[in-house]
Coordinates of C-alpha atoms (C1' of nucleotides) in Angstrom, one line a residue:
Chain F
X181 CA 22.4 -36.6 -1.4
X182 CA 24.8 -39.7 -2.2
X183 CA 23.5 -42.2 -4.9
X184 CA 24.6 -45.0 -5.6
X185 CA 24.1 -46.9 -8.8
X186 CA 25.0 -50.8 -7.8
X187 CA 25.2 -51.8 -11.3
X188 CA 27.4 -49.3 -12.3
X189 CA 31.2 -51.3 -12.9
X190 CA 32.7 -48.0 -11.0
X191 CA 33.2 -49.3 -7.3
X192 CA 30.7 -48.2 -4.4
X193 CA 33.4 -46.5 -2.5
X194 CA 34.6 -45.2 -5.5
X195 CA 31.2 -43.6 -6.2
X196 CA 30.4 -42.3 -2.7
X197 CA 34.5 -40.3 -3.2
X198 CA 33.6 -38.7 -6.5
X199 CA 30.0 -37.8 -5.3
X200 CA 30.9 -36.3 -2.2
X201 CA 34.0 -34.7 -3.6
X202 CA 31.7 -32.9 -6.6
X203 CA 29.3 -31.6 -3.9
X204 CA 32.1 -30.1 -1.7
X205 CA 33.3 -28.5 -5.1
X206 CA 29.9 -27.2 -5.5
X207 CA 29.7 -26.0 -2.2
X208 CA 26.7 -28.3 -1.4
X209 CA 29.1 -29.6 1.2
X210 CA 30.8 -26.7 3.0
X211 CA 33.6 -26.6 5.3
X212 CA 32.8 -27.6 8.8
X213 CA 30.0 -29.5 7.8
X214 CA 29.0 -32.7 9.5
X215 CA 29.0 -35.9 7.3
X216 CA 26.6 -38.8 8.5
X217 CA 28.5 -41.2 10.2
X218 CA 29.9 -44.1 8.5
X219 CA 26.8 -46.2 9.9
X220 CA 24.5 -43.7 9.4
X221 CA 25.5 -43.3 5.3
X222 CA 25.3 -46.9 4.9
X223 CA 22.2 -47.3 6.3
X224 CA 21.3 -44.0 3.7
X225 CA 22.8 -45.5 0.7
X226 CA 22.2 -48.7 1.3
X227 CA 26.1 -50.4 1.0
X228 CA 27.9 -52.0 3.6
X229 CA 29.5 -50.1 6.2
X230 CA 33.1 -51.1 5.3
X231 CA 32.7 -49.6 1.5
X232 CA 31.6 -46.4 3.1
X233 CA 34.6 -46.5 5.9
X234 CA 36.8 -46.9 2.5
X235 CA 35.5 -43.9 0.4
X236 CA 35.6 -41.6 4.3
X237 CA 39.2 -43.0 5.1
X238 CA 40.8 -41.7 1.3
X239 CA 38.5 -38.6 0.8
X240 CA 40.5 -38.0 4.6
X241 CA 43.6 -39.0 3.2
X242 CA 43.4 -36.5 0.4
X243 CA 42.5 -33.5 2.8
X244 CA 39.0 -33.0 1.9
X245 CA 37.3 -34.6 4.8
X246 CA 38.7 -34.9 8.5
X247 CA 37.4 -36.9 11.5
X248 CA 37.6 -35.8 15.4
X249 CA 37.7 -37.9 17.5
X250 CA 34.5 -38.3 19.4
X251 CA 32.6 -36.4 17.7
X252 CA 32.4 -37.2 14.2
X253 CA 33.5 -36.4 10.3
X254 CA 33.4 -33.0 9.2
X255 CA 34.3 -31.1 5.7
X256 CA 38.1 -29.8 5.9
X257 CA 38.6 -26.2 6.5
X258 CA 40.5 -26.0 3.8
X259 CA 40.5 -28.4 0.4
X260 CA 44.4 -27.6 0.2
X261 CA 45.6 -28.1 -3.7
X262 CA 48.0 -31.1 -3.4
X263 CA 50.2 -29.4 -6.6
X264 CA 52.2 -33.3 -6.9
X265 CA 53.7 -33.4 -9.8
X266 CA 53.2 -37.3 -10.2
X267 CA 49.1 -36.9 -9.6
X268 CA 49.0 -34.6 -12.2
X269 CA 50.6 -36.5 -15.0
X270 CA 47.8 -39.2 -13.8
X271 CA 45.0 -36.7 -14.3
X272 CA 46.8 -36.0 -17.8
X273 CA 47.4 -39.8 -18.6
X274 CA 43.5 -40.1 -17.6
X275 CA 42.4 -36.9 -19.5
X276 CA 44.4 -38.2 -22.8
X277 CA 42.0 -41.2 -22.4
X278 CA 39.0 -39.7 -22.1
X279 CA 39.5 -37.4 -25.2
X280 CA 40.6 -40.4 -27.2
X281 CA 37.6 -42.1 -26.3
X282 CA 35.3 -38.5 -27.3
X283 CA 36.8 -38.8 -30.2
X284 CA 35.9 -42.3 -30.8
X285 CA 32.3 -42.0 -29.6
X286 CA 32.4 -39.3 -32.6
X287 CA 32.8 -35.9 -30.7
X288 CA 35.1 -33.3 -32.0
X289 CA 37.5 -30.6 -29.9
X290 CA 34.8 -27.7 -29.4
X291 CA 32.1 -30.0 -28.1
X292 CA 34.6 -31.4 -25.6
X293 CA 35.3 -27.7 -24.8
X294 CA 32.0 -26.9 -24.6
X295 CA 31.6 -29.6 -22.2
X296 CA 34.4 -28.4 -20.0
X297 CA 32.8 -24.7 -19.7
X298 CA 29.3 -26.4 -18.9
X299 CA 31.0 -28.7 -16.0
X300 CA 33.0 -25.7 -14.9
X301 CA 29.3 -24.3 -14.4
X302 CA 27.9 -26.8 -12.9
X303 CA 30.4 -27.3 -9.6
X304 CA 30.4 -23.5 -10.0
X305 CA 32.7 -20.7 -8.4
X306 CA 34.2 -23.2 -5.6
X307 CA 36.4 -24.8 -8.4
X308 CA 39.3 -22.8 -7.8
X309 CA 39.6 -20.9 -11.1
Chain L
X12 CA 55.2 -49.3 -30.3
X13 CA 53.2 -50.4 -27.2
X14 CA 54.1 -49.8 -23.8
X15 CA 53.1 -51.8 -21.0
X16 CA 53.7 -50.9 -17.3
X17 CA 53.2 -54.0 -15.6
X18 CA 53.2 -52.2 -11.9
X19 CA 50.3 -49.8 -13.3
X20 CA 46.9 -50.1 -11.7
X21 CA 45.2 -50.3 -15.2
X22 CA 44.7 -53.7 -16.6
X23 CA 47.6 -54.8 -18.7
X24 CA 44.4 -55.7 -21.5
X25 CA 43.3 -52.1 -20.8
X26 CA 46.8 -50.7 -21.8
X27 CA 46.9 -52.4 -24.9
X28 CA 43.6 -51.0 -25.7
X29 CA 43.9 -47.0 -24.7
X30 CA 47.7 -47.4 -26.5
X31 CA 46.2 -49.2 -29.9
X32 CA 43.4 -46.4 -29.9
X33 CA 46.0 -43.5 -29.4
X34 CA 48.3 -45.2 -31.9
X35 CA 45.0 -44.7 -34.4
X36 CA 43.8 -41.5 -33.6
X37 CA 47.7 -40.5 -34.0
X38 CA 47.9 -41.7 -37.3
X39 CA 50.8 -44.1 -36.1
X40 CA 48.5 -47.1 -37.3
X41 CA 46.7 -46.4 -40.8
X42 CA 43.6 -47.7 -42.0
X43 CA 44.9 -51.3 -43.4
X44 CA 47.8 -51.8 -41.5
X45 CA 48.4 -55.1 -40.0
X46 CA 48.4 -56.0 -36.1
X47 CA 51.1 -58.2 -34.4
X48 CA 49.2 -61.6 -34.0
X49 CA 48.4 -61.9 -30.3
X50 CA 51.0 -64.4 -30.3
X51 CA 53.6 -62.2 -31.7
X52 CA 52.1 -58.9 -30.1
X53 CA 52.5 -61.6 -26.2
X54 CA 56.2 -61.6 -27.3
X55 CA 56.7 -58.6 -27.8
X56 CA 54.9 -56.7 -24.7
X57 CA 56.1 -59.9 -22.3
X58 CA 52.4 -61.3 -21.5
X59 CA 49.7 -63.7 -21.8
X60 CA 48.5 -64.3 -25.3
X61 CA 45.4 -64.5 -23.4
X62 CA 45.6 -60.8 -22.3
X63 CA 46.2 -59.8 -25.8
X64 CA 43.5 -61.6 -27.3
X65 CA 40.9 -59.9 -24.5
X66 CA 42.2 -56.6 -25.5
X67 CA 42.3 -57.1 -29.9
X68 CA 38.4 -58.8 -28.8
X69 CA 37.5 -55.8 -27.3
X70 CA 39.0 -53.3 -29.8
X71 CA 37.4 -55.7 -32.6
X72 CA 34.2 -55.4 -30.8
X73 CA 34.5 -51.6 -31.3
X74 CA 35.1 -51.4 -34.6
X75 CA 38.3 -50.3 -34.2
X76 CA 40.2 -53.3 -35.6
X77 CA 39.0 -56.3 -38.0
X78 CA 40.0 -59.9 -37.8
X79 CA 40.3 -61.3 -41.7
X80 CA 40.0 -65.5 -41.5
X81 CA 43.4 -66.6 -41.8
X82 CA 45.4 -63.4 -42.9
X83 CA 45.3 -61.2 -39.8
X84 CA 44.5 -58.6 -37.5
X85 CA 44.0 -54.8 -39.3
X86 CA 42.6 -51.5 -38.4
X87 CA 39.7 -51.3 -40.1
X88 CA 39.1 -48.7 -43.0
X89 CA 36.3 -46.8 -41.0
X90 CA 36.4 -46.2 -37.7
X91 CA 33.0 -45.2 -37.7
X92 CA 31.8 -42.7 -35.2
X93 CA 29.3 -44.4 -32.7
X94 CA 27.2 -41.6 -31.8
X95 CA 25.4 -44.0 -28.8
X96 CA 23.6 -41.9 -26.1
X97 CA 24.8 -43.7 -23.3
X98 CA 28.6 -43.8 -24.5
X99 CA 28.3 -40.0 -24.7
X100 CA 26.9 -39.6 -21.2
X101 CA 29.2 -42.4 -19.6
X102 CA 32.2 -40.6 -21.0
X103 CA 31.1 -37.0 -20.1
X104 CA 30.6 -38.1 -16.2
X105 CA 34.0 -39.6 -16.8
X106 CA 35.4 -35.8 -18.3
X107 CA 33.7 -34.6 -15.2
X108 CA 35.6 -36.6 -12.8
X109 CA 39.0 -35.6 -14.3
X110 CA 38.1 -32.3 -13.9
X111 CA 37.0 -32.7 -10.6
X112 CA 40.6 -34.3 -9.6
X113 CA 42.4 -31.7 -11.5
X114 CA 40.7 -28.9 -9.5
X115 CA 41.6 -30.6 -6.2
X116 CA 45.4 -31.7 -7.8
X117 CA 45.5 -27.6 -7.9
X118 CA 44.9 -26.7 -11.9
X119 CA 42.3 -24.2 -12.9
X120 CA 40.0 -24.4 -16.1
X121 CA 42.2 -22.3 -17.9
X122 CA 44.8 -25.0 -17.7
X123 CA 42.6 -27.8 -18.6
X124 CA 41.5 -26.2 -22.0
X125 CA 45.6 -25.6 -22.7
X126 CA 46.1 -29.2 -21.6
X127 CA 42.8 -30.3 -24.3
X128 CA 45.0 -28.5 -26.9
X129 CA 48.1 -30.1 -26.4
X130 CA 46.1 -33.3 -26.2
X131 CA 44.7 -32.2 -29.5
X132 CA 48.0 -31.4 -31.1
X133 CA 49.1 -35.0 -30.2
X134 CA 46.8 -36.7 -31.5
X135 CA 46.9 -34.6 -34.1
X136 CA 44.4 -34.1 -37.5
X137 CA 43.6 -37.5 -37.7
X138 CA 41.1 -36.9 -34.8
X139 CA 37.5 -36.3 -36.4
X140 CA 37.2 -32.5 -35.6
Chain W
X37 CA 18.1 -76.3 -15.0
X38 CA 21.3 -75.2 -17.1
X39 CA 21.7 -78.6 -19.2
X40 CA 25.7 -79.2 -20.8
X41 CA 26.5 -81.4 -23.4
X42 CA 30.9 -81.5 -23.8
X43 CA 30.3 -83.4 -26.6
X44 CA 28.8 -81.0 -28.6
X45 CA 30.4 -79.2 -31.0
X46 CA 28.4 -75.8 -29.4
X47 CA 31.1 -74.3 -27.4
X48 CA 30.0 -75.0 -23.6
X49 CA 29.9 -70.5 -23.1
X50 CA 27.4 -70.6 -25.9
X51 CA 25.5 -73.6 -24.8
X52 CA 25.1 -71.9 -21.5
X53 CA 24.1 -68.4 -22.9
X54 CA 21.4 -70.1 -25.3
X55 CA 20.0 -72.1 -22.4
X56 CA 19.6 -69.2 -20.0
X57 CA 18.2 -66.9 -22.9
X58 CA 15.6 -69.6 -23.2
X59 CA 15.1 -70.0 -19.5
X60 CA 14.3 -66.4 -19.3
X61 CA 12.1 -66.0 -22.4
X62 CA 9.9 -69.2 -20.9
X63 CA 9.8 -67.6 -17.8
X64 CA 11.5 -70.0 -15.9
X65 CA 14.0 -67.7 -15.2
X66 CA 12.2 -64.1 -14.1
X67 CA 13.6 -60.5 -13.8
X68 CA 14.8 -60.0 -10.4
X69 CA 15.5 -63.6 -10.0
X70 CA 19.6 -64.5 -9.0
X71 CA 22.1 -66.5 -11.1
X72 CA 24.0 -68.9 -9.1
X73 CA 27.4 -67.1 -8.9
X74 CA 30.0 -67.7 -11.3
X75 CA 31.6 -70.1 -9.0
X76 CA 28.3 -71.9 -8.2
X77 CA 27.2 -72.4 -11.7
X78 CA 30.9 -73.7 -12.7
X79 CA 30.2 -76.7 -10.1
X80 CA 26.5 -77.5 -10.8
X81 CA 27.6 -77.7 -14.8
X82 CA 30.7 -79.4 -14.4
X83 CA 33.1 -76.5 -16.4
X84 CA 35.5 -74.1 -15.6
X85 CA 34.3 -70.9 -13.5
X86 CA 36.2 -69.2 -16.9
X87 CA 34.1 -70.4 -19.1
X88 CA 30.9 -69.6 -16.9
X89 CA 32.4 -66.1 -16.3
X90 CA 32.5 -65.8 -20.6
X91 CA 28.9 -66.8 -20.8
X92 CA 27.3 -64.2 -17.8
X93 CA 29.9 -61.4 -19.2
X94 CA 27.9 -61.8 -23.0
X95 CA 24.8 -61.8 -21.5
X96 CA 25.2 -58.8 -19.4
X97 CA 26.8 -56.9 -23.0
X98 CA 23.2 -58.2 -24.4
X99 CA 21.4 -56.7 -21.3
X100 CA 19.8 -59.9 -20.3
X101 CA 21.3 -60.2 -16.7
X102 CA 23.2 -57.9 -14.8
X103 CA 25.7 -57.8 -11.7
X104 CA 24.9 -55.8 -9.0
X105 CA 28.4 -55.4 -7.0
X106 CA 28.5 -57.3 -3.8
X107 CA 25.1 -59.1 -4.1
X108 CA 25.3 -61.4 -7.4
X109 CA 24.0 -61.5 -10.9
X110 CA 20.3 -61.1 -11.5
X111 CA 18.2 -61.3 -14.6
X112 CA 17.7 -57.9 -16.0
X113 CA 14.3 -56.1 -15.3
X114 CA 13.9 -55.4 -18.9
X115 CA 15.3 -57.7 -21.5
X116 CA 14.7 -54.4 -24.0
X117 CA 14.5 -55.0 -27.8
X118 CA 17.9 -54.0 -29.8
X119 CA 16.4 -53.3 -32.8
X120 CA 20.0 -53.4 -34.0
X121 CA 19.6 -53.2 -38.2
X122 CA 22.9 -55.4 -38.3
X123 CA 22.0 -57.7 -35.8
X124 CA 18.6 -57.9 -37.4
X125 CA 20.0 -59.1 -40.6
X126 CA 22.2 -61.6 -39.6
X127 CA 19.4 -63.0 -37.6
X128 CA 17.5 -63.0 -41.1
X129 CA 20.6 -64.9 -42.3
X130 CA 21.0 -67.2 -40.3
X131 CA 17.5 -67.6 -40.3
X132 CA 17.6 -68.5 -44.7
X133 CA 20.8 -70.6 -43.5
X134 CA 18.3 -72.9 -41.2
X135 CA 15.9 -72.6 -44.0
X136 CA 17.9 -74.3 -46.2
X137 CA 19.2 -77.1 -44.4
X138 CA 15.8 -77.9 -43.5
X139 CA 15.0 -77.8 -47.1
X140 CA 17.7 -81.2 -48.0
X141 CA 16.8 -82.5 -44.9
X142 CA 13.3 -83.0 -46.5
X143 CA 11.4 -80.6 -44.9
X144 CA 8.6 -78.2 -46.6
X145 CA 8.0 -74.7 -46.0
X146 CA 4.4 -75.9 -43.8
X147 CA 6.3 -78.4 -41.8
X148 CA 8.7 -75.3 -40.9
X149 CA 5.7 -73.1 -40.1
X150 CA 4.6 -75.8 -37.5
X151 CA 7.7 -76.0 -36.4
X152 CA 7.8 -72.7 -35.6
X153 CA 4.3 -71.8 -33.8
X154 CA 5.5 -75.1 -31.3
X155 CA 8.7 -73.5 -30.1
X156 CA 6.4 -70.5 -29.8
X157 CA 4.0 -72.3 -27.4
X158 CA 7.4 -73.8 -25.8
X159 CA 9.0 -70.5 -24.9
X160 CA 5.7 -69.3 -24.3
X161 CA 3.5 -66.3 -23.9
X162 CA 7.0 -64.8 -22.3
X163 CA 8.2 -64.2 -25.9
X164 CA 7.4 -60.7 -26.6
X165 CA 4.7 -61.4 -29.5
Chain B
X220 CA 28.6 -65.6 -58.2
X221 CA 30.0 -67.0 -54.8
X222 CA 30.9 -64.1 -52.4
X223 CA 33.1 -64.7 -49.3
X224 CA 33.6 -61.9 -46.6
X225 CA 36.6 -62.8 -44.8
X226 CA 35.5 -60.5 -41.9
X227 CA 32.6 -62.8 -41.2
X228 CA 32.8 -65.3 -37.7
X229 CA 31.2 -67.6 -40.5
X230 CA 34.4 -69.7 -41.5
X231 CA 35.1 -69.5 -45.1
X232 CA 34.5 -72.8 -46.2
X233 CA 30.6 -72.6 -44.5
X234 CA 30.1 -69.9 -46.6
X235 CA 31.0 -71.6 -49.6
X236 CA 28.7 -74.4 -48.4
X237 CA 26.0 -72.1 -47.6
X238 CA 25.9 -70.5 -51.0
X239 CA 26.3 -73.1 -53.3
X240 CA 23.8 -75.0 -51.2
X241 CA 21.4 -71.8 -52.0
X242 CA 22.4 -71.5 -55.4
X243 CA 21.0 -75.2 -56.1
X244 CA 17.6 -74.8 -54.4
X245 CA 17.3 -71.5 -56.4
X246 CA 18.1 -72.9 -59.5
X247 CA 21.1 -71.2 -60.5
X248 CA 22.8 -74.2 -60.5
X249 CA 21.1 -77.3 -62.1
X250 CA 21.5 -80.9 -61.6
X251 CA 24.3 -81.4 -64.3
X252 CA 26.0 -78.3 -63.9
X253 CA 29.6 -78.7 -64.0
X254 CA 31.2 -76.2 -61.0
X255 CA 34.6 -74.4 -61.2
X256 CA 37.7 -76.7 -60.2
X257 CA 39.1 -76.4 -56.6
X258 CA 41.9 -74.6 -58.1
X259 CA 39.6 -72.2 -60.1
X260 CA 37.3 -71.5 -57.5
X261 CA 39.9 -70.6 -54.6
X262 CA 41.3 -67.9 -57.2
X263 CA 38.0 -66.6 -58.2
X264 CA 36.8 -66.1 -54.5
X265 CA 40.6 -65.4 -53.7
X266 CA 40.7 -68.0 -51.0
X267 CA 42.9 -71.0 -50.7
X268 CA 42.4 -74.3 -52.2
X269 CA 42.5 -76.0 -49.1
X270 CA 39.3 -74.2 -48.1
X271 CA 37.5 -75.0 -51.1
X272 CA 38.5 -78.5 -51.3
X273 CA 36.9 -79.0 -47.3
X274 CA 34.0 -77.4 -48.8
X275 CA 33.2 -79.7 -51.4
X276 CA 34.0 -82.5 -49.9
X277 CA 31.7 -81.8 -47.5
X278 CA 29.0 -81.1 -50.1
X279 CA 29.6 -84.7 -51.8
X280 CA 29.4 -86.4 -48.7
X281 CA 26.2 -84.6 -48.3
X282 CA 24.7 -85.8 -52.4
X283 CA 25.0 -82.1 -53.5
X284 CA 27.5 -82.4 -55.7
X285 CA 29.7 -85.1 -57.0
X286 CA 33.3 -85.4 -58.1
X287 CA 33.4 -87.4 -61.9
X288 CA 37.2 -88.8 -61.9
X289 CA 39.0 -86.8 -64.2
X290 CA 36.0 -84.8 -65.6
X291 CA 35.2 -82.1 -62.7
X292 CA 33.0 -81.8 -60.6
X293 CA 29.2 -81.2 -60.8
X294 CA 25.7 -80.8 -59.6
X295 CA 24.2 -83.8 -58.3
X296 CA 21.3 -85.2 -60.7
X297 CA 18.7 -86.2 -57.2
X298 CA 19.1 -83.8 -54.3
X299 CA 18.0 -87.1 -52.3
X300 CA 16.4 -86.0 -49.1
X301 CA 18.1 -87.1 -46.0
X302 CA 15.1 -87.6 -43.8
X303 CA 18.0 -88.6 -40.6
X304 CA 16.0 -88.1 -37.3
X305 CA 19.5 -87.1 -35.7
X306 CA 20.0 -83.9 -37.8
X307 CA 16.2 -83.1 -38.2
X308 CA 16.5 -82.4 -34.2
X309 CA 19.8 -80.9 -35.0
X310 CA 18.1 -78.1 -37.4
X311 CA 15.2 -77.9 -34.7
X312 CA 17.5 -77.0 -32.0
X313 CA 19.1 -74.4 -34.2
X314 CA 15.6 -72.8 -35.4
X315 CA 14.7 -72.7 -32.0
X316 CA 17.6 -70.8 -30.9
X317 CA 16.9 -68.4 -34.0
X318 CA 14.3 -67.5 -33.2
X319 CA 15.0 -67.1 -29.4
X320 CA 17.4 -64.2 -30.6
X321 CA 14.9 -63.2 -33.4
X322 CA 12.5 -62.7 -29.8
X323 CA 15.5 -60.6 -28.3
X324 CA 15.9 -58.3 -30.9
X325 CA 12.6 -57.0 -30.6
X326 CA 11.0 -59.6 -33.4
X327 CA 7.8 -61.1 -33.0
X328 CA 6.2 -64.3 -34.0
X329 CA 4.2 -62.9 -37.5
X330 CA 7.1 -61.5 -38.9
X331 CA 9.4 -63.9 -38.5
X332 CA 6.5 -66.5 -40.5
X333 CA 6.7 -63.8 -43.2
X334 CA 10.6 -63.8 -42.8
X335 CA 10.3 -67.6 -43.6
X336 CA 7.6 -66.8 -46.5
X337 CA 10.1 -64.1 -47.8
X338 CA 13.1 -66.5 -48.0
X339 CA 10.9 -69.5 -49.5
X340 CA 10.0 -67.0 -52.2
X341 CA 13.3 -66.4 -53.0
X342 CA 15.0 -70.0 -53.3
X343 CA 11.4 -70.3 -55.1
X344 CA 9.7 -73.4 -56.7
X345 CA 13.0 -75.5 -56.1
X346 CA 12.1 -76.2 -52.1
X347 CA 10.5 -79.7 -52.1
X348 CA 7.3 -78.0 -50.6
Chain A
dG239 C1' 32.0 -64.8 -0.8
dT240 C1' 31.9 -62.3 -5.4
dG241 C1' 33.7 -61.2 -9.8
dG242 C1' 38.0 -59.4 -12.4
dT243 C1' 42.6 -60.1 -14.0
dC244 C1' 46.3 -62.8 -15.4
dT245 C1' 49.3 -66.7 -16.4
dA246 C1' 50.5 -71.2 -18.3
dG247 C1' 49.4 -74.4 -21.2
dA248 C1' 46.6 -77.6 -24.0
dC249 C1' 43.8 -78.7 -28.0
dC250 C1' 41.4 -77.6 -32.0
dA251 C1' 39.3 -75.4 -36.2
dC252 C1' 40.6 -72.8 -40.0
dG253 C1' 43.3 -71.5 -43.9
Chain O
dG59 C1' 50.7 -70.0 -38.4
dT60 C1' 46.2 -67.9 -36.8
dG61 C1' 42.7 -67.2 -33.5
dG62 C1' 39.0 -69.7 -30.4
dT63 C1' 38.0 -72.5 -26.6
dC64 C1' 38.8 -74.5 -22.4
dT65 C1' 41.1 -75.8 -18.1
dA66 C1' 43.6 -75.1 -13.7
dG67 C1' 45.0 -72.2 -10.7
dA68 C1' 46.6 -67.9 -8.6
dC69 C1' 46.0 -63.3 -6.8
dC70 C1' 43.4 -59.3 -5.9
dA71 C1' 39.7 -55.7 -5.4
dC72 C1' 35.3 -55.2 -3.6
dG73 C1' 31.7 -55.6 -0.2

DNA sequence: GTGGTCTAGACCACG
DNA sequence: GTGGTCTAGACCACG
């Protein structure tokens, strides 16, 4: 379900965060859902256990994954919306960027639009929209 | 003109890289217009001539700005659109990321296309649309 | 295998790139195989792990070797031709350059042929001909 | 007739080199031939007279040309041929590594001997072959 | 242990 | 003065 592309400069953990966070999004993942264990998704994705105790201990930090004790990690009830104002002048910041860098790679506005409404698509009706 | 944030996660070099490309795209810098020397440019944003140097290299490396023997650092005249397949793809799985965050951080897609705008707007005509 | 001369006027990053370029075009060096780690390499060669980290960093931009996070740098799988229309011409440049050096230094054109088809045989049936 | 790009990594006095050295195997300039003063030259190619000055000395130390005291500066009457084993192995080395990067950009070994035929033709008869 | 970032500082080629 | 190369050394993120 995870993969992992070592060569990739974006960091294992990071990869295994964004990953599982799109397929909760999509609804792939659903509330209540049992994750592999921290053992058990290295072993899957071949990384070391540490990188995957990393991505499990922020994704539960943000909300969107919880662990109980004894009997594993599970998909939160409910992905609340965090609504801080400081995160989302980050995403901004980090939105800015990309666009600068559409532009640069020759896109215009509409395409990056276009884009937007095909992603929107793709992680489908959970986004909350 | 540039801003650096020395407590910010994002490389100092990277900084100096997004900021020059916004200052572009803006209009800010023309076509033509000379760069600070790294040496100057250290001074002035209180780091390592090194760091500048990696950032101008990089920047020079994207056609962005040119070095001319012994007069300078300028933007260059065209910044040419790249149009490279991978670029595209890399930077639309970044786009996808953003959105992914911002739909956690609580915004909905309506609010991401306003946000593009505003970007737009910024950035202003100079951007290739 | 990696052979550095401080003397020469070659910068020691470049001396290192074009020795590992030929390494991997003789098939000394194979895809798959591992560098020694930036570290390593700096103490076998006698130079600063900067100066080793310059070298590997080009020839990962050129696709010859790659990092994979946590395990090292390899040689790339596929050293794929650029093709690059620029590149190509300044390769043809540099080649007329070489040309005409060889040229006061006494040479003919047939002595340059020979020349040629024994680096051939030295690099090998490697070299994608 | 000489043309310096200041955005080349070439520095600005190899160029010079480089092109009056081609000029005389082509012909274009003749044993004889007196060339443009220091001072003339820099202003033509819009370069300073420094630059020029290294170049030509270095030409003169190599027999190309040579400075007449008070009369200018011309084409040497015998190109003599240098036959020095040292710089013979220097210009090896550098068509080897050529040609390495010719391999790496998707060349192969037949076009490159038609590169070489190409370029012969066009600094014609003049090459002592 | 591995590479990435950064600083401080030196020396040099070039113009 | 300008950028390019190199060293020494520090700290950190990642795995």
């Amino acid at each position: 379900m995870v993969q992992i592309d070592p060569r990739s400069s974006t960091p294992i953990y990071e990869q295994i965060i964004q990953q599982l966070k799109e397929l909760c999004l999509k609804g792939v993942l659903k509330p209540g859902d049992k994750l592999p264990s921290v053992r058990e998704m290295a072993t899957i994705i071949i990384a070391n256990p540490n990188t995957v105790s990393k991505a499990y201990k922020e994704l539960e930090r943000e909300g969107i994954i919880e662990t109980l004790r004894g009997r594993g990690t599970f998909v939160s009830e409910n992905a609340q919306k965090t609504l801080d104002e400081g995160k989302i002048n980050m995403i901004k910041e980090q939105l800015k960027q990309v666009i600068i860098d559409a532009f640069y790679a020759g896109m215009d506005i509409n395409e990056i639009h276009t884009w937007i409404e095909e992603i929107k698509k793709e992680i489908g009706g959970k986004g909350r929209a």
